[in-house]
Amino acid sequence: MTAVVEPSAGAGEVGAARRRKEDARLITGRTRWTDNIALPGMLHLAILRSPHASARVTAVDVGPARRIPGVVDAFSGADVAEIQGSLPCAWPVTEDIVHPVRPPLADGFVRHHGEAVAVVVARDRDTAADALDAIEVEYEPLPPVLDLEAASRDEGLVHPDKGTNRSYTWIFDSAQAGTGTDVAAEAATAEVTLRRRYVQQRLIPAFMEPRSVVVDPGMGEYTIWSATQIPHILRVFYALLTGVPEHKIRVIAPDVGGGFGGKLQVTPEEMIAFFAAQRVQKPVKYTETRGESMLSAHHGRDQIQDITLTARRDGTLTGIDVKLIANMGAYLGLVGPGVPILGAFMFNSIYKVPAYRFECVGVFTNTTITDAYRGAGRPEATYAIERAMDDLADELGMDPVDLRRRNWIKADEFPFTTVAGLVYDSGDYDAATDKALDLFDYAGLRAEQRRRRVSGDPVQLGIGVSTYTEMCGLAPSRILGALRYAAGGWETASVRVLPTGKVEVVTGTSPHGQGHVTAWSQIVADELGVAFEDVEVLHGDTRTSHKGLDTYGSRSLAVGGVALVEACRKVRDKARVVAAHMLECSPDDIEFTGGAFRVRGTPDAAKTIADTAFAVFAAHDLPDGVEATLDADATFDPQTFSFPHGTHLCATLVDTQTGRVSIHRYVAVDDVGKVVNPLIVEGQVHGGVAQGIAQALHEQAVYDESGTLLTGSFVEYTIPSAADLPHLVTDRTETPATSNPLGVKGVGEAGAIASTPAVVNAIVDALRPYGVDDIAMPCTPERVWRAIKRGGAA
């Protein structure tokens, strides 16, 4: 556990384990969630949702609801048909992508359980909810399309007018791209061929705070509060979808209680609240229930992964061939089609392989849409390659760590261009793995495993290995453009130096638990020589922070943090001229050391940022041509992604009589480049590992044969509590990124990427003597027990 460290006098802030500035306010309840917003005359909105996964809506009568006392308005999709348009997809990954119209309110058809059908606006929340029962809807149920493989064969159609369930087919071939050789040619001469199918189950982000939105129409200028990860992007789409000029729209993301990608969306509810506010010309609030959140907020993962590895008998990889079927749900989400494409660049992971081919088919089903969930494509890819590497090690009779060492990129080979065409700038996989093995006591646990096997112990020990890298800092605009992503990837920051020497930072990133306020304060304190406590960070309001591309894909520090550094250095450049004038020397003779501007050779002659700030404020004696401000803006657009990496090791105890799995030991050693705040890094790793373990052992969204979601509450959808999680041993190695001046790489998704295959590999490792080589996630006791019985019979 990282200890809290207050920097000693003269020590830098970056690297110190500071307590988070924002926590005191959060844990004492002095927060402002969207649902806390109360405006004069505000009305409340409730949404009637479809009980069917697929149906023709033949009639909707909202009249009875309108007649209920306290109800101000009620409307259906037909009532707003002329204005509601279609919700956006910002990542049409192929030119011929099939993109069905997705109205915020269903109009004529419903295509998943929970789709919005009608709306009530009332003076209070309870009246709005109760009035939903008065709305009369006639449905003509249709057979739902639920099985992913059947859907890919067009056995029943989600959108009959499109004639297919296939939204797109996206292919990367190293031979065609010029980044490697031909997979088929390598396969023809392979000494070993391993074919595996892995299933990524559907997951629900299950953020702590349900989604909520308040829309105030004002006098033609709309102010929108939303529990969103993307206030700037949401503002753009509000303007595009409603026709209201962008400068007449203000979006505020106040305190946001978690997201994990689940609030990276332009939601039907946000648009419906906008329509309602337009109609009644009063502020309108909608806050979903937990059941609504699990039913209709987007889900994650849900892929069938077929992966083929070819290799030589000595374990050298010669080819990777991947075929995915990815479930889009009933429609395309904001970035849903692009999620598997991010994974396409990571199936080769840390390994040197000459040939690679990836093919993904995005398929519609009558289910809730899928979109980004913590890691967004990278956990899925890492799971497949790391499970396959363990299976290949078993096939070859090799230790799984030794197999990986034989194939991974060595520290002296960076920068390294991968078979997928990305350039990894830095890394040291040996160092991270060696440290993890030592902390884990790998040799000792292997010895214990042998003893349990020889003695026939009913509780078997398994050891799982996961070595990973990820592409994060989702940003390079040119690369995103080449992948047909609609937006750029730059980020912006502004630094305002106040007359008293205090500093206001405006950031285009939008935190929802990451610790931006603390980390940004540490960066500014070091860059400008001001006190950590003297930095205020402003964010999440498009009127205050007028430019930005928000928070997702572990981009905040690697892109937004670097923009902040560049803005600070512009401030220093301005202040240097003023300080030189005050010290009666040339700016060329000034250096910035120890948090102050000093004359070279005369260190006692110094001026701080605060000194220059007040001089600029007074403006009594500024150099000719110098404007009276130190403020500066900067926008940073990286040339490439950043690539954190690490090794996670898991030991599980598996009771072969009951199928119960317990995690005996877990070690995570991550390399996230330069660390700004170790306490925040450790918290991110812990949280990510918890979610990865949850996928391995606990969580799955399940539909019945009629398309009804069966896991619509925390009774059925079993997220783990603290009591379900092991003690985690975490540590780090540090190879700074060379792609940015901070040397940072990103950490928000690392734990979720690495942990799931480590856990499942450990379970399968424990049970290989019983003939088990795979267990479908989540590895519940029943599934483990049944796998043992099937394996024993085999």
Short mmCIF file of C-alpha atoms in Angstrom, two decimals, residues 365-721:
data_model
loop_
_atom_site.label_atom_id
_atom_site.label_comp_id
_atom_site.label_asym_id
_atom_site.label_seq_id
_atom_site.Cartn_x
_atom_site.Cartn_y
_atom_site.Cartn_z
CA THR A 365 -29.46 -8.23 -32.13
CA ASN A 366 -32.61 -7.33 -30.21
CA THR A 367 -30.66 -6.31 -27.13
CA THR A 368 -29.47 -3.09 -25.50
CA ILE A 369 -26.66 -1.43 -27.43
CA THR A 370 -23.06 -2.17 -26.52
CA ASP A 371 -20.37 0.47 -26.41
CA ALA A 372 -17.21 1.36 -24.51
CA TYR A 373 -16.70 -0.31 -21.14
CA ARG A 374 -13.48 0.11 -19.16
CA GLY A 375 -10.71 -0.75 -21.60
CA ALA A 376 -12.95 -0.69 -24.71
CA GLY A 377 -11.60 -3.46 -26.93
CA ARG A 378 -8.24 -3.78 -25.22
CA PRO A 379 -9.45 -6.13 -22.41
CA GLU A 380 -11.17 -8.32 -24.99
CA ALA A 381 -8.01 -8.61 -27.10
CA THR A 382 -5.76 -9.16 -24.09
CA TYR A 383 -8.06 -11.89 -22.80
CA ALA A 384 -7.93 -13.82 -26.06
CA ILE A 385 -4.18 -13.64 -26.63
CA GLU A 386 -3.26 -14.31 -22.99
CA ARG A 387 -5.65 -17.26 -22.72
CA ALA A 388 -4.30 -18.61 -25.99
CA MET A 389 -0.69 -18.20 -24.85
CA ASP A 390 -1.41 -20.30 -21.76
CA ASP A 391 -3.11 -22.93 -23.90
CA LEU A 392 -0.17 -22.93 -26.31
CA ALA A 393 2.25 -23.34 -23.40
CA ASP A 394 0.27 -26.38 -22.26
CA GLU A 395 0.24 -27.78 -25.81
CA LEU A 396 4.04 -27.42 -26.01
CA GLY A 397 4.75 -28.53 -22.44
CA MET A 398 6.36 -25.19 -21.65
CA ASP A 399 6.13 -22.93 -18.63
CA PRO A 400 3.74 -20.08 -19.59
CA VAL A 401 6.22 -17.41 -18.49
CA ASP A 402 9.02 -18.98 -20.52
CA LEU A 403 6.79 -19.06 -23.62
CA ARG A 404 6.04 -15.39 -23.24
CA ARG A 405 9.71 -14.47 -22.72
CA ARG A 406 10.61 -16.28 -25.92
CA ASN A 407 8.24 -14.08 -27.89
CA TRP A 408 8.08 -10.66 -26.33
CA ILE A 409 9.83 -7.48 -27.44
CA LYS A 410 13.10 -6.91 -25.58
CA ALA A 411 13.95 -3.65 -23.84
CA ASP A 412 16.76 -2.85 -26.29
CA GLU A 413 14.40 -3.24 -29.29
CA PHE A 414 12.33 -0.11 -28.58
CA PRO A 415 11.02 1.80 -30.42
CA PHE A 416 9.40 -1.24 -32.01
CA THR A 417 6.96 -1.33 -34.92
CA THR A 418 4.43 -4.09 -34.37
CA VAL A 419 2.82 -6.37 -36.92
CA ALA A 420 -0.35 -4.28 -36.41
CA GLY A 421 1.52 -1.16 -37.54
CA LEU A 422 1.81 0.68 -34.21
CA VAL A 423 5.12 2.00 -32.88
CA TYR A 424 5.69 1.12 -29.23
CA ASP A 425 8.02 3.80 -27.90
CA SER A 426 9.35 2.25 -24.68
CA GLY A 427 8.97 -0.65 -22.28
CA ASP A 428 10.74 -3.32 -20.28
CA TYR A 429 8.65 -6.47 -20.04
CA ASP A 430 11.44 -8.45 -18.40
CA ALA A 431 11.76 -5.98 -15.52
CA ALA A 432 8.04 -5.91 -14.78
CA THR A 433 7.74 -9.68 -14.99
CA ASP A 434 10.81 -10.38 -12.86
CA LYS A 435 9.51 -8.09 -10.13
CA ALA A 436 6.06 -9.71 -10.27
CA LEU A 437 7.49 -13.23 -10.10
CA ASP A 438 9.56 -12.29 -7.07
CA LEU A 439 6.64 -10.68 -5.21
CA PHE A 440 4.40 -13.61 -6.13
CA ASP A 441 6.90 -16.36 -5.11
CA TYR A 442 6.26 -18.08 -8.42
CA ALA A 443 8.64 -20.98 -7.80
CA GLY A 444 7.21 -21.62 -4.33
CA LEU A 445 3.64 -21.67 -5.59
CA ARG A 446 4.55 -24.03 -8.44
CA ALA A 447 6.05 -26.36 -5.84
CA GLU A 448 2.87 -26.17 -3.77
CA GLN A 449 0.84 -26.89 -6.89
CA ARG A 450 2.86 -30.06 -7.53
CA ARG A 451 2.36 -31.22 -3.94
CA ARG A 452 -1.42 -30.77 -4.16
CA ARG A 453 -1.58 -32.65 -7.45
CA VAL A 454 0.53 -35.55 -6.22
CA SER A 455 -1.48 -35.86 -2.98
CA GLY A 456 -4.84 -35.69 -4.76
CA ASP A 457 -5.91 -32.73 -2.67
CA PRO A 458 -9.56 -31.90 -3.52
CA VAL A 459 -8.58 -28.20 -3.42
CA GLN A 460 -6.26 -27.64 -6.35
CA LEU A 461 -3.97 -24.63 -6.84
CA GLY A 462 -3.78 -22.87 -10.19
CA ILE A 463 -1.41 -20.14 -11.36
CA GLY A 464 -2.45 -17.62 -13.99
CA VAL A 465 -0.17 -15.33 -15.97
CA SER A 466 -1.17 -12.19 -17.85
CA THR A 467 1.42 -9.98 -19.53
CA TYR A 468 -0.15 -7.07 -21.35
CA THR A 469 0.26 -3.79 -23.07
CA GLU A 470 -2.43 -1.38 -24.18
CA MET A 471 -2.77 1.58 -26.48
CA CYS A 472 -4.13 4.45 -24.45
CA GLY A 473 -4.27 8.20 -24.46
CA LEU A 474 -6.92 7.90 -27.15
CA ALA A 475 -5.89 10.91 -29.12
CA PRO A 476 -3.85 11.13 -32.30
CA SER A 477 -6.24 12.97 -34.59
CA ARG A 478 -4.60 11.73 -37.78
CA ILE A 479 -4.84 8.10 -36.69
CA LEU A 480 -8.43 8.53 -35.52
CA GLY A 481 -9.25 10.15 -38.84
CA ALA A 482 -7.73 7.22 -40.71
CA LEU A 483 -10.00 4.94 -38.66
CA ARG A 484 -13.04 7.05 -39.66
CA TYR A 485 -13.62 8.44 -36.17
CA ALA A 486 -15.67 11.63 -36.46
CA ALA A 487 -13.81 13.73 -33.86
CA GLY A 488 -10.20 14.60 -33.22
CA GLY A 489 -8.08 13.52 -30.30
CA TRP A 490 -6.40 16.75 -29.16
CA GLU A 491 -6.91 18.23 -25.71
CA THR A 492 -6.69 21.74 -24.36
CA ALA A 493 -5.75 23.52 -21.14
CA SER A 494 -5.65 27.12 -19.95
CA VAL A 495 -3.62 28.54 -17.09
CA ARG A 496 -4.68 31.81 -15.49
CA VAL A 497 -2.28 33.45 -13.02
CA LEU A 498 -4.17 35.70 -10.63
CA PRO A 499 -2.70 38.96 -9.24
CA THR A 500 -2.01 37.35 -5.86
CA GLY A 501 -0.04 34.54 -7.45
CA LYS A 502 -2.76 31.92 -7.14
CA VAL A 503 -3.45 29.86 -10.25
CA GLU A 504 -6.64 28.80 -11.98
CA VAL A 505 -6.41 25.89 -14.38
CA VAL A 506 -9.12 25.22 -16.94
CA THR A 507 -9.00 21.73 -18.40
CA GLY A 508 -10.92 20.22 -21.29
CA THR A 509 -10.95 16.82 -19.62
CA SER A 510 -13.91 15.97 -17.40
CA PRO A 511 -13.25 13.84 -14.32
CA HIS A 512 -15.64 11.34 -12.80
CA GLY A 513 -13.44 9.89 -10.08
CA GLN A 514 -9.96 9.93 -11.60
CA GLY A 515 -8.36 12.59 -9.39
CA HIS A 516 -7.76 15.29 -11.99
CA VAL A 517 -7.91 18.14 -9.48
CA THR A 518 -5.11 16.66 -7.40
CA ALA A 519 -2.85 15.51 -10.23
CA TRP A 520 -3.27 18.73 -12.19
CA SER A 521 -2.43 20.75 -9.06
CA GLN A 522 0.77 18.74 -8.61
CA ILE A 523 1.83 19.31 -12.21
CA VAL A 524 1.19 23.05 -12.05
CA ALA A 525 2.92 23.37 -8.68
CA ASP A 526 6.13 21.95 -10.16
CA GLU A 527 5.90 23.77 -13.48
CA LEU A 528 5.24 27.21 -11.96
CA GLY A 529 6.79 26.94 -8.51
CA VAL A 530 3.54 27.67 -6.70
CA ALA A 531 2.06 25.85 -3.73
CA PHE A 532 -0.07 22.77 -4.36
CA GLU A 533 -2.83 24.41 -2.30
CA ASP A 534 -2.74 27.55 -4.47
CA VAL A 535 -3.98 25.79 -7.62
CA GLU A 536 -7.67 25.63 -8.46
CA VAL A 537 -8.82 23.30 -11.26
CA LEU A 538 -11.97 24.15 -13.23
CA HIS A 539 -13.63 21.61 -15.48
CA GLY A 540 -16.83 20.10 -16.81
CA ASP A 541 -18.63 23.30 -17.84
CA THR A 542 -18.60 24.28 -21.50
CA ARG A 543 -18.95 27.94 -20.60
CA THR A 544 -15.92 27.87 -18.31
CA SER A 545 -13.99 25.27 -20.26
CA HIS A 546 -15.11 26.15 -23.76
CA LYS A 547 -12.86 23.67 -25.57
CA GLY A 548 -12.17 20.03 -24.88
CA LEU A 549 -12.72 16.43 -25.87
CA ASP A 550 -13.41 15.02 -22.41
CA THR A 551 -12.42 11.83 -20.60
CA TYR A 552 -12.25 8.22 -21.81
CA GLY A 553 -9.60 5.84 -23.10
CA SER A 554 -7.02 6.76 -20.43
CA ARG A 555 -6.42 10.02 -22.30
CA SER A 556 -6.71 12.61 -19.53
CA LEU A 557 -3.12 12.68 -18.30
CA ALA A 558 -1.36 11.55 -21.46
CA VAL A 559 -3.15 14.19 -23.54
CA GLY A 560 -4.83 16.72 -21.22
CA GLY A 561 -1.98 16.68 -18.72
CA VAL A 562 0.55 17.35 -21.46
CA ALA A 563 -1.56 20.25 -22.76
CA LEU A 564 -1.41 21.61 -19.22
CA VAL A 565 2.39 21.34 -19.13
CA GLU A 566 2.65 23.20 -22.42
CA ALA A 567 0.33 25.97 -21.16
CA CYS A 568 2.40 26.29 -17.98
CA ARG A 569 5.58 26.61 -20.00
CA LYS A 570 4.01 29.39 -22.07
CA VAL A 571 3.22 31.14 -18.78
CA ARG A 572 6.84 30.73 -17.72
CA ASP A 573 8.05 32.15 -21.01
CA LYS A 574 5.91 35.25 -20.47
CA ALA A 575 6.92 35.57 -16.86
CA ARG A 576 10.62 35.18 -17.70
CA VAL A 577 10.55 38.41 -19.71
CA VAL A 578 8.88 40.28 -16.85
CA ALA A 579 11.24 38.79 -14.25
CA ALA A 580 14.28 39.78 -16.34
CA HIS A 581 12.97 43.32 -16.54
CA MET A 582 12.44 43.40 -12.78
CA LEU A 583 15.96 41.98 -12.19
CA GLU A 584 17.49 44.33 -14.76
CA CYS A 585 19.02 41.63 -16.93
CA SER A 586 18.46 39.96 -20.25
CA PRO A 587 15.84 37.19 -20.43
CA ASP A 588 18.65 35.01 -21.79
CA ASP A 589 20.39 35.30 -18.42
CA ILE A 590 17.35 34.02 -16.52
CA GLU A 591 16.84 30.41 -15.49
CA PHE A 592 13.88 28.88 -13.68
CA THR A 593 15.13 26.80 -10.77
CA GLY A 594 13.84 26.09 -7.30
CA GLY A 595 10.43 27.48 -8.21
CA ALA A 596 11.75 30.95 -9.11
CA PHE A 597 13.40 32.95 -11.87
CA ARG A 598 17.06 33.51 -11.02
CA VAL A 599 19.95 35.33 -12.63
CA ARG A 600 22.58 32.84 -13.70
CA GLY A 601 25.55 33.13 -11.41
CA THR A 602 23.57 35.22 -8.90
CA PRO A 603 21.06 32.77 -7.39
CA ASP A 604 20.00 35.14 -4.61
CA ALA A 605 18.53 37.52 -7.18
CA ALA A 606 15.16 35.87 -7.79
CA LYS A 607 11.54 36.58 -8.64
CA THR A 608 8.66 34.12 -8.26
CA ILE A 609 5.64 33.68 -10.47
CA ALA A 610 3.67 35.56 -7.79
CA ASP A 611 6.08 38.50 -8.03
CA THR A 612 5.70 38.70 -11.79
CA ALA A 613 1.92 38.20 -11.58
CA PHE A 614 1.46 41.26 -9.37
CA ALA A 615 3.82 43.29 -11.54
CA VAL A 616 1.75 42.39 -14.58
CA PHE A 617 -1.47 43.21 -12.72
CA ALA A 618 -0.16 46.68 -11.77
CA ALA A 619 1.42 47.14 -15.21
CA HIS A 620 3.34 50.18 -13.95
CA ASP A 621 6.66 49.12 -15.41
CA LEU A 622 6.40 46.43 -18.05
CA PRO A 623 8.89 45.99 -20.88
CA ASP A 624 7.82 47.62 -24.11
CA GLY A 625 5.52 45.40 -26.17
CA VAL A 626 4.63 43.08 -23.26
CA GLU A 627 0.90 42.68 -22.66
CA ALA A 628 -0.44 42.79 -19.13
CA THR A 629 -1.16 39.07 -18.69
CA LEU A 630 0.66 35.86 -17.95
CA ASP A 631 -2.29 33.69 -18.96
CA ALA A 632 -1.77 31.03 -21.61
CA ASP A 633 -3.64 28.36 -23.53
CA ALA A 634 -2.29 25.21 -25.13
CA THR A 635 -3.66 22.40 -27.25
CA PHE A 636 -1.83 19.09 -27.50
CA ASP A 637 -2.41 16.47 -30.19
CA PRO A 638 -0.05 13.51 -29.78
CA GLN A 639 1.58 11.88 -32.76
CA THR A 640 0.93 8.41 -31.36
CA PHE A 641 -0.69 6.52 -28.51
CA SER A 642 1.03 5.70 -25.24
CA PHE A 643 1.71 2.10 -24.24
CA PRO A 644 1.68 1.13 -20.57
CA HIS A 645 2.37 -2.50 -19.80
CA GLY A 646 2.73 -4.91 -16.94
CA THR A 647 2.50 -8.41 -15.53
CA HIS A 648 -0.34 -9.69 -13.37
CA LEU A 649 -0.10 -13.04 -11.60
CA CYS A 650 -2.99 -14.81 -9.89
CA ALA A 651 -3.09 -17.96 -7.77
CA THR A 652 -6.51 -19.55 -7.26
CA LEU A 653 -7.71 -22.34 -5.03
CA VAL A 654 -10.37 -24.43 -6.75
CA ASP A 655 -12.49 -26.84 -4.74
CA THR A 656 -12.99 -29.70 -7.18
CA GLN A 657 -15.93 -31.05 -5.16
CA THR A 658 -17.99 -27.84 -5.15
CA GLY A 659 -16.51 -25.73 -7.95
CA ARG A 660 -15.84 -22.85 -5.57
CA VAL A 661 -12.97 -20.57 -6.61
CA SER A 662 -11.06 -18.35 -4.20
CA ILE A 663 -8.16 -16.09 -5.07
CA HIS A 664 -5.19 -17.16 -2.98
CA ARG A 665 -2.70 -14.53 -4.11
CA TYR A 666 -2.71 -11.67 -6.59
CA VAL A 667 0.27 -9.58 -7.70
CA ALA A 668 0.17 -6.71 -10.19
CA VAL A 669 3.28 -4.94 -11.43
CA ASP A 670 2.43 -2.20 -13.90
CA ASP A 671 4.56 0.23 -15.86
CA VAL A 672 2.59 3.38 -16.57
CA GLY A 673 5.54 5.61 -17.36
CA LYS A 674 6.21 8.61 -15.15
CA VAL A 675 3.92 8.58 -12.11
CA VAL A 676 2.40 11.88 -11.02
CA ASN A 677 0.69 10.55 -7.88
CA PRO A 678 1.37 6.96 -6.71
CA LEU A 679 -1.71 6.97 -4.49
CA ILE A 680 -3.97 7.69 -7.46
CA VAL A 681 -2.18 5.11 -9.60
CA GLU A 682 -2.64 2.45 -6.94
CA GLY A 683 -6.31 3.33 -6.60
CA GLN A 684 -6.81 3.02 -10.36
CA VAL A 685 -5.08 -0.36 -10.44
CA HIS A 686 -7.14 -1.64 -7.52
CA GLY A 687 -10.37 -0.51 -9.12
CA GLY A 688 -9.49 -1.97 -12.50
CA VAL A 689 -8.44 -5.31 -11.03
CA ALA A 690 -11.72 -5.46 -9.11
CA GLN A 691 -13.66 -5.05 -12.35
CA GLY A 692 -11.51 -7.61 -14.16
CA ILE A 693 -12.01 -10.14 -11.38
CA ALA A 694 -15.72 -9.37 -11.53
CA GLN A 695 -15.83 -10.34 -15.20
CA ALA A 696 -13.89 -13.52 -14.52
CA LEU A 697 -15.94 -14.71 -11.56
CA HIS A 698 -19.20 -12.81 -11.08
CA GLU A 699 -20.81 -10.60 -13.70
CA GLN A 700 -22.94 -11.35 -16.75
CA ALA A 701 -25.95 -9.66 -18.32
CA VAL A 702 -28.42 -12.37 -19.28
CA TYR A 703 -31.50 -12.30 -21.52
CA ASP A 704 -34.16 -15.00 -21.66
CA GLU A 705 -35.47 -16.51 -24.89
CA SER A 706 -37.95 -13.65 -25.33
CA GLY A 707 -35.25 -10.98 -24.99
CA THR A 708 -36.19 -9.92 -21.47
CA LEU A 709 -33.23 -8.85 -19.35
CA LEU A 710 -33.07 -11.20 -16.37
CA THR A 711 -30.23 -9.41 -14.58
CA GLY A 712 -31.92 -6.06 -14.03
CA SER A 713 -30.89 -5.48 -10.42
CA PHE A 714 -27.98 -6.12 -8.10
CA VAL A 715 -29.81 -9.19 -6.85
CA GLU A 716 -29.30 -10.95 -10.17
CA TYR A 717 -26.32 -9.00 -11.56
CA THR A 718 -23.69 -9.86 -8.97
CA ILE A 719 -21.02 -7.18 -8.74
CA PRO A 720 -18.43 -8.10 -6.10
CA SER A 721 -18.18 -6.41 -2.73
#
